[in-house]
Each structure stands twice: as structure tokens, then as C-alpha cells.
PDB file of C-alpha atoms in Angstrom:
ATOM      1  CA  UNK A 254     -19.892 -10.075 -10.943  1.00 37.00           C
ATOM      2  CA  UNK A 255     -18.582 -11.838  -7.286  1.00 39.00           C
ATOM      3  CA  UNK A 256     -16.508 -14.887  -7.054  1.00 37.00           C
ATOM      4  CA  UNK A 257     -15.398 -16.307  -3.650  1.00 39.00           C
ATOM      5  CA  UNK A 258     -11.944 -15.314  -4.552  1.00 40.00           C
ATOM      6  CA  UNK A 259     -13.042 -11.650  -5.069  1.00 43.00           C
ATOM      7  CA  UNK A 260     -14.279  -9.082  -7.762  1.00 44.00           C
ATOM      8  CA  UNK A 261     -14.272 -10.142 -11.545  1.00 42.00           C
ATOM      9  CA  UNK A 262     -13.764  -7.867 -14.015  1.00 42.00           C
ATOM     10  CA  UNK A 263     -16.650  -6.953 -15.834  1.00 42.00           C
ATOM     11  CA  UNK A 264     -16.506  -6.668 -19.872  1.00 42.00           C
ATOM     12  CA  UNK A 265     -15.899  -2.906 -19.709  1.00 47.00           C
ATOM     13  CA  UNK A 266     -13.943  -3.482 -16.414  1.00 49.00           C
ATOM     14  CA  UNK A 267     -15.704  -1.484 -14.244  1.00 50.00           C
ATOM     15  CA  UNK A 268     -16.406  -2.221 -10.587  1.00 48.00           C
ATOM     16  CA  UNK A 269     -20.049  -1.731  -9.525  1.00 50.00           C
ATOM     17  CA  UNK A 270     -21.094   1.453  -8.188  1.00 62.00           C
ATOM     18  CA  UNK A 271     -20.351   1.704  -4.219  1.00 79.00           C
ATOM     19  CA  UNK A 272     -17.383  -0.167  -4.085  1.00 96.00           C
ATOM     20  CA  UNK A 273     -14.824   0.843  -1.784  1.00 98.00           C
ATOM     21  CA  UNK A 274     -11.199   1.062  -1.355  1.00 98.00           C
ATOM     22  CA  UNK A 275      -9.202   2.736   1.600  1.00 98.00           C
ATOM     23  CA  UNK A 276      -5.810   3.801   0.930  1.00 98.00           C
ATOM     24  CA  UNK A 277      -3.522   4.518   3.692  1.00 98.00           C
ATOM     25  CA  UNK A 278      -1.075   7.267   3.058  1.00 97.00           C
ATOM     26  CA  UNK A 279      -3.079   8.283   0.153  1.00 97.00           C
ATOM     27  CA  UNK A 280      -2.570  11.853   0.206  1.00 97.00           C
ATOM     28  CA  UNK A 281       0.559  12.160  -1.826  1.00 93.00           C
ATOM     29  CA  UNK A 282       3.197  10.286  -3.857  1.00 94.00           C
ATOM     30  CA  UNK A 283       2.061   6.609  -4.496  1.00 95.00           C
ATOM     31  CA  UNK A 284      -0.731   6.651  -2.886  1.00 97.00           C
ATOM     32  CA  UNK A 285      -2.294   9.246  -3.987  1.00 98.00           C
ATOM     33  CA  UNK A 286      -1.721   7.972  -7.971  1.00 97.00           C
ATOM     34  CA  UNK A 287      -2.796   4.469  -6.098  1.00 98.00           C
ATOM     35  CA  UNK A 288      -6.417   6.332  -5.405  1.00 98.00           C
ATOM     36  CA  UNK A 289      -6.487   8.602  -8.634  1.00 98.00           C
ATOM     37  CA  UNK A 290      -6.194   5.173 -10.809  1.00 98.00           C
ATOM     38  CA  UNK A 291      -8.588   3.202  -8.697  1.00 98.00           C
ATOM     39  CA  UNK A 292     -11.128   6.517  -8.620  1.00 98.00           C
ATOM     40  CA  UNK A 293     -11.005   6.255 -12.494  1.00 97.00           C
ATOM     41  CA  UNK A 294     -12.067   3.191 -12.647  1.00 97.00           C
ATOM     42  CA  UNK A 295     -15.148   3.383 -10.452  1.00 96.00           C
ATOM     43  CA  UNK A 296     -13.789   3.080  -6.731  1.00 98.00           C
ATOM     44  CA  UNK A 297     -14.957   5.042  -4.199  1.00 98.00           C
ATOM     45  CA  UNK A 298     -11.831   6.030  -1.944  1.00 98.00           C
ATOM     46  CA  UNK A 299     -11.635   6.247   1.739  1.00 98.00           C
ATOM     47  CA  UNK A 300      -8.475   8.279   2.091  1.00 98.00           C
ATOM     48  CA  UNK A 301      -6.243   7.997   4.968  1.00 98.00           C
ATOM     49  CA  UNK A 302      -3.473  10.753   5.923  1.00 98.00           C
ATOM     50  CA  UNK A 303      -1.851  11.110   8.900  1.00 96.00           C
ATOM     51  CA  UNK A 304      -0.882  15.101   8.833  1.00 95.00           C
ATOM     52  CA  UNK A 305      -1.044  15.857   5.163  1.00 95.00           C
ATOM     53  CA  UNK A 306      -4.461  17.386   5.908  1.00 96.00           C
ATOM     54  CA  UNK A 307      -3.972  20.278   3.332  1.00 97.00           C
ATOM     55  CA  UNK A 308      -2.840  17.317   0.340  1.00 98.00           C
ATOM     56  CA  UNK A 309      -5.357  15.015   1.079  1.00 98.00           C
ATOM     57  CA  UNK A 310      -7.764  17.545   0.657  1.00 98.00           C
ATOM     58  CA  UNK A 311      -6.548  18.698  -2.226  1.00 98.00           C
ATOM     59  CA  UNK A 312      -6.672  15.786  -3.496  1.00 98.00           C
ATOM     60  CA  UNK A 313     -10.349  14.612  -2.632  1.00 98.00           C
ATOM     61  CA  UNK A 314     -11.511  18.156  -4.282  1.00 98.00           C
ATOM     62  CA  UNK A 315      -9.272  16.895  -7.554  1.00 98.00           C
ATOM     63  CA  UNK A 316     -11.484  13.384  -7.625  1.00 98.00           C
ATOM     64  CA  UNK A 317     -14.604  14.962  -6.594  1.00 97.00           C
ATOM     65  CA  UNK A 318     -14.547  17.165  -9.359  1.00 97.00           C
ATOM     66  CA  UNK A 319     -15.733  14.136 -11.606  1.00 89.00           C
ATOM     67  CA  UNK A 320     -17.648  12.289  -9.100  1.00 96.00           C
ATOM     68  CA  UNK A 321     -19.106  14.303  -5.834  1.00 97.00           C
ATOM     69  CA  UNK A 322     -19.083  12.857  -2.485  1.00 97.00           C
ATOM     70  CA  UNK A 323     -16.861   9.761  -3.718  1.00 98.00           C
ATOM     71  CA  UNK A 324     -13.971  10.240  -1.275  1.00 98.00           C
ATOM     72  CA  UNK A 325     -14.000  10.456   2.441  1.00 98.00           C
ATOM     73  CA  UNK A 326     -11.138  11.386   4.265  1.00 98.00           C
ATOM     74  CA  UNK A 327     -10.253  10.166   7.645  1.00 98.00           C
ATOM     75  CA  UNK A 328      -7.255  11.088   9.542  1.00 98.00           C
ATOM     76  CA  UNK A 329      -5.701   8.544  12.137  1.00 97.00           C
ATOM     77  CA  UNK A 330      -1.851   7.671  13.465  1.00 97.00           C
ATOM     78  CA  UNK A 331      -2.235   3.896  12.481  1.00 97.00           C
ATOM     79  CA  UNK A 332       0.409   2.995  15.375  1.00 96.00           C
ATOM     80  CA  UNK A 333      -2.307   3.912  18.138  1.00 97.00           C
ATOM     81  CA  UNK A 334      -4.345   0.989  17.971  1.00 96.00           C
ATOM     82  CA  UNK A 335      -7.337   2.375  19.869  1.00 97.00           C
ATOM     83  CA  UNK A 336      -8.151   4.250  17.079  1.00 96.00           C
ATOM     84  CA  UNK A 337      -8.431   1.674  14.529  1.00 98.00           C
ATOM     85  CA  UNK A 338     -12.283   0.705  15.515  1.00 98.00           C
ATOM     86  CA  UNK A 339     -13.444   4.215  14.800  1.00 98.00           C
ATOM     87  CA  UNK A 340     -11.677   4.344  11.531  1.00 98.00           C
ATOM     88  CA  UNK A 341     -13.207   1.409   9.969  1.00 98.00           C
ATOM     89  CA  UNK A 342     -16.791   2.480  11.990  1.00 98.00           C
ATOM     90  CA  UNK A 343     -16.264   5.774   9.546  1.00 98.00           C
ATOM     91  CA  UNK A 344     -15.553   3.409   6.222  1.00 98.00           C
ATOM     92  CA  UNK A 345     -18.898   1.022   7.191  1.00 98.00           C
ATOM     93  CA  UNK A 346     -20.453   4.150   7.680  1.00 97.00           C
ATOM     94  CA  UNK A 347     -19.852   5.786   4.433  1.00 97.00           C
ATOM     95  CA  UNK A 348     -20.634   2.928   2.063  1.00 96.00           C
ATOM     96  CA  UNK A 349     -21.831  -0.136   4.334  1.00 97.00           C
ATOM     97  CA  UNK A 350     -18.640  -2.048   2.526  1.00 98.00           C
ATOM     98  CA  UNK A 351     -14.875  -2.461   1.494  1.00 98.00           C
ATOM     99  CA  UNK A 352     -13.486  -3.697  -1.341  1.00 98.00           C
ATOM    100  CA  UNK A 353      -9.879  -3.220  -1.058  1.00 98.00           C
ATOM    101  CA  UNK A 354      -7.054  -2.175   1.661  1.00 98.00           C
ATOM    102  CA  UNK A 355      -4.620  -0.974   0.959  1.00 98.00           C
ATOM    103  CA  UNK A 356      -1.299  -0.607   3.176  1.00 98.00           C
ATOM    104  CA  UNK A 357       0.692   2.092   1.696  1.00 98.00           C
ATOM    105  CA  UNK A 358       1.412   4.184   4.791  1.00 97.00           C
ATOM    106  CA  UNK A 359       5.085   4.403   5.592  1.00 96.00           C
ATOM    107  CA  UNK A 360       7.969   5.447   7.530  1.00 95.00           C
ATOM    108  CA  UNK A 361      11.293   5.455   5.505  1.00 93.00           C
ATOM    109  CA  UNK A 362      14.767   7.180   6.303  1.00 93.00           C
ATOM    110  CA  UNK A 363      18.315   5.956   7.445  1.00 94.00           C
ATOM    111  CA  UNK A 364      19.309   3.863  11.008  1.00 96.00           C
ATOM    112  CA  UNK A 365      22.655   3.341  10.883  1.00 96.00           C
ATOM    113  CA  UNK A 366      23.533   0.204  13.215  1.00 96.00           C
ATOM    114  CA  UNK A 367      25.303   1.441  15.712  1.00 96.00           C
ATOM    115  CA  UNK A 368      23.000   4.810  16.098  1.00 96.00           C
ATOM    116  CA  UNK A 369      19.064   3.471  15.949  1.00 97.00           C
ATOM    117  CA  UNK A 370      17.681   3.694  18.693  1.00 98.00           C
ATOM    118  CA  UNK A 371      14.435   2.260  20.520  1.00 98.00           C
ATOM    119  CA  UNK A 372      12.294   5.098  18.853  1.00 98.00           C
ATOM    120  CA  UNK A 373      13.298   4.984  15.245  1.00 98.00           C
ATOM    121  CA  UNK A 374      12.681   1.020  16.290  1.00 98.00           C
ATOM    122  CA  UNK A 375       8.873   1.816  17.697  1.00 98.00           C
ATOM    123  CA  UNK A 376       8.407   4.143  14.679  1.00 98.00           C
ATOM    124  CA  UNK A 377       9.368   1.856  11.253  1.00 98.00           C
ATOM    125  CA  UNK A 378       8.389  -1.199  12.931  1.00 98.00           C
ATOM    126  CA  UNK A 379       4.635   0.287  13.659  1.00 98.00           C
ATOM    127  CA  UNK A 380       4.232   2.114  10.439  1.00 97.00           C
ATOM    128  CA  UNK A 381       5.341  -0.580   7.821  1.00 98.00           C
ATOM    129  CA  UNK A 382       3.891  -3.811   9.570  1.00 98.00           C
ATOM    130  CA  UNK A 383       2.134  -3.171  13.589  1.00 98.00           C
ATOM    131  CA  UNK A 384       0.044  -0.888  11.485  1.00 98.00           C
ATOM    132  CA  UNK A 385      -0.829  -2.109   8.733  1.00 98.00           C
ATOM    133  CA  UNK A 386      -1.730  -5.906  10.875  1.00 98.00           C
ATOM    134  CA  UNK A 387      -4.049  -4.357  13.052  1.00 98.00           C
ATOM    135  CA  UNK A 388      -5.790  -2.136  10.713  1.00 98.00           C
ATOM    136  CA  UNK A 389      -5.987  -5.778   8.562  1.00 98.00           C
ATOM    137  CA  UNK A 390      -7.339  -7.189  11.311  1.00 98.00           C
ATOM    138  CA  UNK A 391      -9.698  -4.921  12.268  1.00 98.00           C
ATOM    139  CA  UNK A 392     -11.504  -4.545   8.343  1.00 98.00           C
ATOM    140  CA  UNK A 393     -11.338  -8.042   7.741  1.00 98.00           C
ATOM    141  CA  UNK A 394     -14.793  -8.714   8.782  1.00 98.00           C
ATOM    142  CA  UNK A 395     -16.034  -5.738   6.227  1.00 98.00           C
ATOM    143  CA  UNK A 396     -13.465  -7.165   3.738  1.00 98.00           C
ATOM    144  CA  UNK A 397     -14.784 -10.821   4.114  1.00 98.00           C
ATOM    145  CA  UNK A 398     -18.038  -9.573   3.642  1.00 98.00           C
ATOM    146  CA  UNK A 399     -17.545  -8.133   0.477  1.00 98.00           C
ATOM    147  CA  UNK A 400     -15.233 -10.989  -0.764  1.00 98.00           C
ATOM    148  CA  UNK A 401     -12.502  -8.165  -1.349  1.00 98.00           C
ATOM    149  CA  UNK A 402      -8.744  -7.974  -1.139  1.00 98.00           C
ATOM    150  CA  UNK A 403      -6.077  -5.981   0.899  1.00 99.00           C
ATOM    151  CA  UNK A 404      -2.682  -5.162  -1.426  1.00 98.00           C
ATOM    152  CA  UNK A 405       0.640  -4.276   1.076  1.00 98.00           C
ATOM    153  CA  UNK A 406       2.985  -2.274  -0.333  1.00 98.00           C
ATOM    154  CA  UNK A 407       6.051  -3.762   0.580  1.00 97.00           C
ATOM    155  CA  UNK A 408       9.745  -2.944  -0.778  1.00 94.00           C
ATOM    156  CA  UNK A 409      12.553  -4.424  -2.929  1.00 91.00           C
ATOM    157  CA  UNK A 410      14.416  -4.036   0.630  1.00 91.00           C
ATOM    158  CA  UNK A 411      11.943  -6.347   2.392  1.00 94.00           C
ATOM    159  CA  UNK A 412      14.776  -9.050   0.055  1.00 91.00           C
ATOM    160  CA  UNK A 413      17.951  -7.570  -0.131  1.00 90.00           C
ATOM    161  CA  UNK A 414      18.678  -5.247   2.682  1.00 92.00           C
ATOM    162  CA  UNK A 415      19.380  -1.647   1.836  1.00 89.00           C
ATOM    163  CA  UNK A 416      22.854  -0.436   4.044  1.00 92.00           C
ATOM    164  CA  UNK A 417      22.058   1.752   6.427  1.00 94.00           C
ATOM    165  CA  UNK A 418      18.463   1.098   6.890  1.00 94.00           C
ATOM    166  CA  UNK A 419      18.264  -2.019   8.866  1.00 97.00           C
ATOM    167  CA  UNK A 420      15.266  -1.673  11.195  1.00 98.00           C
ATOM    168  CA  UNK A 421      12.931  -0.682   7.513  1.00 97.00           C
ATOM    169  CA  UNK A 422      14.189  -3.634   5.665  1.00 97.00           C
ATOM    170  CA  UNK A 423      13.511  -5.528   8.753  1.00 98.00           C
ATOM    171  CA  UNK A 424      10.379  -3.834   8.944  1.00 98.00           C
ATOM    172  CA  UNK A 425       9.502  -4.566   5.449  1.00 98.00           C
ATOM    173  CA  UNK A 426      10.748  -8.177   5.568  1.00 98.00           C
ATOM    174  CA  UNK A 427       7.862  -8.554   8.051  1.00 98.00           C
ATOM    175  CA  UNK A 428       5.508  -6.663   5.964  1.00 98.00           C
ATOM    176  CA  UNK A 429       6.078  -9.400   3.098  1.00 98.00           C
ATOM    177  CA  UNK A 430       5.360 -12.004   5.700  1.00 98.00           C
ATOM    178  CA  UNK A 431       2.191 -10.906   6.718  1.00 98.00           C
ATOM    179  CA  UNK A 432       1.195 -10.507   3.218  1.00 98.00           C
ATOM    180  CA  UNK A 433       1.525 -14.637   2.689  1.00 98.00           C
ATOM    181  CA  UNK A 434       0.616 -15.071   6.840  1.00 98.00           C
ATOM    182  CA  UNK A 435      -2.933 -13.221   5.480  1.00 98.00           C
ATOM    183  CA  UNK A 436      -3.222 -14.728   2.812  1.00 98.00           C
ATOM    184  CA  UNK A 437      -3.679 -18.178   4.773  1.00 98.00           C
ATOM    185  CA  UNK A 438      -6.002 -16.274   7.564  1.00 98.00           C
ATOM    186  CA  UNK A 439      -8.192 -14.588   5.674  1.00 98.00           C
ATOM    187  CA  UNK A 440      -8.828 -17.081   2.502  1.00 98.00           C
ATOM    188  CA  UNK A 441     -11.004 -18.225   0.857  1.00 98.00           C
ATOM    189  CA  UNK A 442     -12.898 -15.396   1.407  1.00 98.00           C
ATOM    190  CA  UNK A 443     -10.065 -12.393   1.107  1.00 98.00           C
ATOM    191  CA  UNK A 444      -7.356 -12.158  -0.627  1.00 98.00           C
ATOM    192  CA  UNK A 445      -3.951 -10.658  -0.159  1.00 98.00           C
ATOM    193  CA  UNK A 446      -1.090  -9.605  -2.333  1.00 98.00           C
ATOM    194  CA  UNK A 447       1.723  -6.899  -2.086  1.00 98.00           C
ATOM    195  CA  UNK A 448       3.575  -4.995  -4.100  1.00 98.00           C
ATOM    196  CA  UNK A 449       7.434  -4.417  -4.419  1.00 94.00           C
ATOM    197  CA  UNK A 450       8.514  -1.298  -5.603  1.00 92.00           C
ATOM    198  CA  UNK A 451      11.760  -0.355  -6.828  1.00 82.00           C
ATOM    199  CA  UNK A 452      13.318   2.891  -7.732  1.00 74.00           C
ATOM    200  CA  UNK A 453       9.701   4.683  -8.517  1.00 71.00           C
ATOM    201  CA  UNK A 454      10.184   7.689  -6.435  1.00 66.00           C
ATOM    202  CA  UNK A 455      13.320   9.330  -4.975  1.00 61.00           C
ATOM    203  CA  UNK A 456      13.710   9.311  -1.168  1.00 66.00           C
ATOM    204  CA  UNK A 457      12.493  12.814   0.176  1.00 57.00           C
ATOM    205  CA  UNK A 458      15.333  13.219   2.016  1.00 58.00           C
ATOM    206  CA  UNK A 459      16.903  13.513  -1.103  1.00 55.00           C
ATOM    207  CA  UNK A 460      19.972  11.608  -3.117  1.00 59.00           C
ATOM    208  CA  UNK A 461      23.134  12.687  -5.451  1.00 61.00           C
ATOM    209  CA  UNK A 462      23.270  12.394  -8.608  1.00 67.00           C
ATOM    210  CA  UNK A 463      26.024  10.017  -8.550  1.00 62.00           C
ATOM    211  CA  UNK A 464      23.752   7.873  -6.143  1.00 64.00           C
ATOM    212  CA  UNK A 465      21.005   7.616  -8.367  1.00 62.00           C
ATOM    213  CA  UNK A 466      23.006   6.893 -11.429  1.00 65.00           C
ATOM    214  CA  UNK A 467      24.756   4.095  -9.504  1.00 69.00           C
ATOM    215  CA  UNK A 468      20.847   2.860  -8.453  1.00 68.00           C
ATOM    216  CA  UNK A 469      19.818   2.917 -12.001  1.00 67.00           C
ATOM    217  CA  UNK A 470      22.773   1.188 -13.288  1.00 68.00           C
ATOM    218  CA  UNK A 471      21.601  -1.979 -11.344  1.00 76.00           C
ATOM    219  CA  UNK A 472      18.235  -2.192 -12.850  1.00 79.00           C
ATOM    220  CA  UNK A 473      17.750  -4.236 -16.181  1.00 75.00           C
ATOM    221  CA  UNK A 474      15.478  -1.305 -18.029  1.00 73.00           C
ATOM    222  CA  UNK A 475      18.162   1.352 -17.296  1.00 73.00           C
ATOM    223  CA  UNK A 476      15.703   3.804 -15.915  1.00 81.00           C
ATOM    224  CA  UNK A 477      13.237   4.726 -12.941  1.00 74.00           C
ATOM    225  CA  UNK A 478       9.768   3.649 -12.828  1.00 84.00           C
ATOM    226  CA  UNK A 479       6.632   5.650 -12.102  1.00 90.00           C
ATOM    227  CA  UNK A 480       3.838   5.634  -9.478  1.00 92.00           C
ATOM    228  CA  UNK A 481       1.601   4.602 -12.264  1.00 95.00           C
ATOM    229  CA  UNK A 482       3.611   0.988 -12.987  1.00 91.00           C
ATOM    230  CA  UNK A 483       2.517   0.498  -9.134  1.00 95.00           C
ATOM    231  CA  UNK A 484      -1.014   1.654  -9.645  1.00 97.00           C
ATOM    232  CA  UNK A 485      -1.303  -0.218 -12.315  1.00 97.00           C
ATOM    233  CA  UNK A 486       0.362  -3.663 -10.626  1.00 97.00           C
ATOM    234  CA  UNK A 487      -2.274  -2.951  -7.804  1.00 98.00           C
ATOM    235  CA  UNK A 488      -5.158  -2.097 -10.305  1.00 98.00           C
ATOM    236  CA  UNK A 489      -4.422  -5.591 -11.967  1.00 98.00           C
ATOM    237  CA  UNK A 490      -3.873  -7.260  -8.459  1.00 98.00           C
ATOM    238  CA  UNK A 491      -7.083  -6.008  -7.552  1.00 98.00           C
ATOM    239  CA  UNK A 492      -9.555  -6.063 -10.292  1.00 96.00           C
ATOM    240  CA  UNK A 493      -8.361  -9.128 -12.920  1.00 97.00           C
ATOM    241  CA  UNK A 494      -6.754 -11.327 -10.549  1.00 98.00           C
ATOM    242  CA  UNK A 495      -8.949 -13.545  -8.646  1.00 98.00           C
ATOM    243  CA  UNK A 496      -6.799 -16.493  -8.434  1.00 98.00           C
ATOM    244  CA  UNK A 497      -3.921 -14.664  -7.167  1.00 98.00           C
ATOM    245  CA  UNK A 498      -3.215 -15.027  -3.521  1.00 98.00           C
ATOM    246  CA  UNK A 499       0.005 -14.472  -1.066  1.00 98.00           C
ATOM    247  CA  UNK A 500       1.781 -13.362  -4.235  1.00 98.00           C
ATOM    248  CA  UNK A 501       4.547 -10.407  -3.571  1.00 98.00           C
ATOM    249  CA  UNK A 502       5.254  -8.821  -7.461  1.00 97.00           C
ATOM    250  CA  UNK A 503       8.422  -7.033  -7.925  1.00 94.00           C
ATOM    251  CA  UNK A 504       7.966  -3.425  -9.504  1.00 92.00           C
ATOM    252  CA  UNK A 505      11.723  -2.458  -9.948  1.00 84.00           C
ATOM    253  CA  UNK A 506      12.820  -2.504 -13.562  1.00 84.00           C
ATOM    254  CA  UNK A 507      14.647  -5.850 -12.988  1.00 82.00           C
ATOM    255  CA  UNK A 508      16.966  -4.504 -10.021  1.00 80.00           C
ATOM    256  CA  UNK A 509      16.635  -7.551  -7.995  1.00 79.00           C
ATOM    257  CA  UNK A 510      17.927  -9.434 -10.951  1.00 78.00           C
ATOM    258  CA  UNK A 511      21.299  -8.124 -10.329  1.00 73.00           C
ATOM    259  CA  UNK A 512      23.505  -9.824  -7.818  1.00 55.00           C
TER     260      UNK A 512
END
């Protein structure tokens, strides 16, 4: 069932067959629980990596097992614009449609103030919002067409900056104005939403135990999330939501109550 604000649920909430979603950064951590949840539930998956060839494959063979030839992989550095065109040519070419876009890919680590420099600028800057515009830009004709929705993952950050990390939570502030900047664009037809995560996942770089004790602390449920509370959020955002638009939902345990 279509509405001109996007996909309704269906009674056993199942999309229709063919329906597509393209998840960048999909091969591991969120993402990749972002496409395992959405797979379940009847979504084809167009996953995007950038070099975790060896996971995302992994990962397609995992979902495949249940439904062959569901998941296509496609492999792109989302900063170099010029290759945006072919990616989305692959995506019309494997299903004719998309559903759902989803901005997950992400560059995250530490610029102190007075040591970022202009390539740690060109890098967080293009992965967490030049990136995911363009790409935006570039399926929103596939994405009008099938009255479908793109859902940014954004950060508690994009709010309340994180020390240390300037040029992300600038970044990410960005990122949560394109998400409401879209949402005007690209409606009635499209709509767009984003996601803010809190502590779901530990930095890879890695924390102390004292750190994430003091991070936990500040959150009202005492404890970390999971990547399933965001696949879920999304799954919700996505499939019973159709009069939800330029909407930015905390996922953090109730951190950003705390002053």
C-alpha cells in the first residue's frame, strides 16, 4: 500500500517484494544491523562499503542465505562525486527502484583545535554531510519515484559538541541540517528523517574504562544502547511513519537530558 508521504505498513508489515534500500557503510557495525533488520523484513539491500570488501561480503553471503540474489554490493568513495551517477545507475539497474537511503557512512576520530588540519577538514566534512548531499541528490529522482524516504544518521554531537572533535560535530551539525533542508526539497513526495545515536557502539579507536563509566553516568537508563535500538528507530522511521518528516530522534538513553 503507497501514500504520497511514503510506504504504509501492511497488516503483517511487510514491504512488497522488490523494494529497495541502500545503506551506506553497511558492511559492519550499525549499518550492517541497519541492513540485517531491514533484510528481515522484506528489503532488498544495495550495500555500500568503501574498503571493507571482505565484510561486506560476508555479510551479503549471511542475508543471501535466506533470500538469493537480494543484496548487491557496490563499492564507491562517496567524497568523489563523479562516481555518484554510476552508483545509483547500478541500484536502478538491479531493481528499477529505491525505497530508502540511507546515510550511515562515516568518518569519526579526534581534531584537537589547534592540530586539525585542512585534510582531517576535507575528510569529516565530505564523509558525514558533502557525501551524503550529493548522493541525496543524485537518488532523489529514483526516490521520488517510488514515494520513499532517505534516514541520515546523524549524532548526539551534531547538539552538544564533543571536546576534541570539533570539525565532526561541525560536520554532524550540518548533517542534521540537511536532514530538515531535505525534508523541504524533496516533499511531498520524499521524506527525510535522521537518527541520533548515543553511546551504541564504542569508538574503534578505543576508550578507558574510566571514560566509559563517566559516559554512561550521564545517560538517564544507566547503560549503553545497541545497534538494534537504531535499527529499530530507522525500521519505524521507515516503514510506520508516513507523517513524519524533518524529524531528528535522539537514540542515547536520555544523555542529552543531562546538562
Amino acid at each position: 500500500i503507497m501514500t504520497q508521504a511514503g510506504p504504509m505498513a501492511t497488516e503483517d508489515s511487510t514491504p512488497p517484494t522488490g523494494q529497495l534500500a541502500l545503506i551506506t557503510g553497511g558492511a559492519h557495525r550499525i549499518g550492517a544491523q541497519i541492513a540485517r533488520t531491514l533484510h528481515a523484513t522484506g528489503y532488498d539491500i544495495a550495500l555500500h562499503y568503501r574498503s571493507s570488501g571482505d565484510a561486506a561480503r560476508a555479510l551479503q553471503s549471511e542475508l543471501e542465505g535466506g533470500r538469493p540474489g537480494s543484496v548487491l554490493l557496490l563499492q564507491a568513495d562517496l567524497q568523489d562525486c563523479v562516481a555518484l551517477p554510476e552508483l545509483i545507475a547500478r541500484v536502478r539497474g538491479f531493481r528499477g527502484r529505491l525505497d530508502v537511503l540511507v546515510n550511515n557512512a562515516s568518518s569519526f576520530y579526534p581534531t584537537p583545535f589547534d592540530q586539525a588540519d585542512q585534510a582531517q577538514w576535507d575528510d569529516l566534512i565530505g564523509s558525514n554531510l558533502k557525501g551524503p548531499f550529493f548522493l541525496a541528490r543524485e537518488a532523489a529522482s529514483l526516490l521520488r519515484d517510488a514515494r520513499g524516504c532517505i534516514v541520515n544518521l546523524v549524532d548526539i554531537h551534531a547538539e552538544r559538541p564533543l571536546k576534541d572533535h570539533s570539525v565532526y560535530s561541525i560536520a554532524k551539525a550540518g548533517n542534521a541540517m540537511m536532514v530538515k533542508s531535505l525534508a523541504r526539497e524533496l516533499g511531498p513526495e520524499v521524506r527525510v528523517n535522521g537518527i541520533a545515536p548515543g553511546a551504541i557502539l564504542w569508538p574503534e579507536q578505543g576508550l578507558s574504562k574510566d571514560a566509559k563509566g563517566e559516559i554512561l553516568s550521564r545517560t538517564a537508563l544507566q547503560r549503553a544502547g545497541s545497534p538494534e535500538d537504531i535499527a529499530r528507530t530507522l525500521l519505524f522511521l521507515v516503514r510506520d511513519a508516513p507523517y513524519i518528516t524533518g524529524q531528528i530522534i535522539s537514540v542515547d538513553g536520555g544523555r542529552t537530558l543531562q546538562q
